[in-house]
Amino acid sequence: MKLFIVTVGHKMPDWIITGFNEYAKRMPREAKIELLEIKPEPRTTG
């Protein structure tokens, strides 16, 4: 099983990485878990 935690932003605060690491420790070893950072798109008007 593969799980993705997706975050949107430029640089994630340390508490997000700490929380992710804690969450990953609680998952079974068979579950592959990744933290993906996606940069936000510029906002458009309208």
PDB file of C-alpha atoms in Angstrom:
ATOM      1  CA  MET A   1       0.000   0.000   0.000  1.00  0.00           C
ATOM      2  CA  LYS A   2       1.293   3.456  -0.866  1.00  0.00           C
ATOM      3  CA  LEU A   3       0.063   6.590   0.919  1.00  0.00           C
ATOM      4  CA  PHE A   4       0.764  10.182  -0.040  1.00  0.00           C
ATOM      5  CA  ILE A   5       0.386  13.160   2.281  1.00  0.00           C
ATOM      6  CA  VAL A   6       0.142  16.210   0.019  1.00  0.00           C
ATOM      7  CA  THR A   7       0.925  19.716   1.238  1.00  0.00           C
ATOM      8  CA  VAL A   8       0.573  22.940  -0.722  1.00  0.00           C
ATOM      9  CA  GLY A   9       2.988  25.755   0.044  1.00  0.00           C
ATOM     10  CA  HIS A  10       6.493  27.074  -0.461  1.00  0.00           C
ATOM     11  CA  LYS A  11       8.202  25.903   2.729  1.00  0.00           C
ATOM     12  CA  MET A  12       6.391  23.799   5.258  1.00  0.00           C
ATOM     13  CA  PRO A  13       6.752  24.708   8.944  1.00  0.00           C
ATOM     14  CA  ASP A  14       8.742  22.343  11.143  1.00  0.00           C
ATOM     15  CA  TRP A  15       5.605  21.173  12.977  1.00  0.00           C
ATOM     16  CA  ILE A  16       4.254  19.657   9.749  1.00  0.00           C
ATOM     17  CA  ILE A  17       7.399  17.596   9.225  1.00  0.00           C
ATOM     18  CA  THR A  18       7.417  16.572  12.889  1.00  0.00           C
ATOM     19  CA  GLY A  19       3.762  15.534  12.662  1.00  0.00           C
ATOM     20  CA  PHE A  20       4.383  13.598   9.462  1.00  0.00           C
ATOM     21  CA  ASN A  21       7.288  11.703  11.029  1.00  0.00           C
ATOM     22  CA  GLU A  22       5.155  10.811  14.064  1.00  0.00           C
ATOM     23  CA  TYR A  23       2.285   9.690  11.809  1.00  0.00           C
ATOM     24  CA  ALA A  24       4.652   7.604   9.653  1.00  0.00           C
ATOM     25  CA  LYS A  25       5.970   5.761  12.729  1.00  0.00           C
ATOM     26  CA  ARG A  26       2.438   4.650  13.596  1.00  0.00           C
ATOM     27  CA  MET A  27       1.746   3.153  10.183  1.00  0.00           C
ATOM     28  CA  PRO A  28       2.455  -0.518   9.453  1.00  0.00           C
ATOM     29  CA  ARG A  29       5.802  -1.261   7.838  1.00  0.00           C
ATOM     30  CA  GLU A  30       4.058  -2.552   4.710  1.00  0.00           C
ATOM     31  CA  ALA A  31       2.575   0.888   4.066  1.00  0.00           C
ATOM     32  CA  LYS A  32       4.885   3.159   2.144  1.00  0.00           C
ATOM     33  CA  ILE A  33       4.153   6.756   3.084  1.00  0.00           C
ATOM     34  CA  GLU A  34       5.488   9.883   1.388  1.00  0.00           C
ATOM     35  CA  LEU A  35       5.191  13.596   2.080  1.00  0.00           C
ATOM     36  CA  LEU A  36       4.765  15.573  -1.138  1.00  0.00           C
ATOM     37  CA  GLU A  37       5.162  19.347  -1.240  1.00  0.00           C
ATOM     38  CA  ILE A  38       3.402  21.072  -4.123  1.00  0.00           C
ATOM     39  CA  LYS A  39       4.095  24.714  -4.834  1.00  0.00           C
ATOM     40  CA  PRO A  40       0.936  26.812  -5.111  1.00  0.00           C
ATOM     41  CA  GLU A  41      -0.140  28.268  -8.429  1.00  0.00           C
ATOM     42  CA  PRO A  42      -0.355  32.058  -8.656  1.00  0.00           C
ATOM     43  CA  ARG A  43      -3.815  33.393  -7.925  1.00  0.00           C
ATOM     44  CA  THR A  44      -5.783  34.920 -10.760  1.00  0.00           C
ATOM     45  CA  THR A  45      -8.543  37.494 -10.516  1.00  0.00           C
ATOM     46  CA  GLY A  46     -12.103  36.530 -11.005  1.00  0.00           C
TER      47      GLY A  46
END
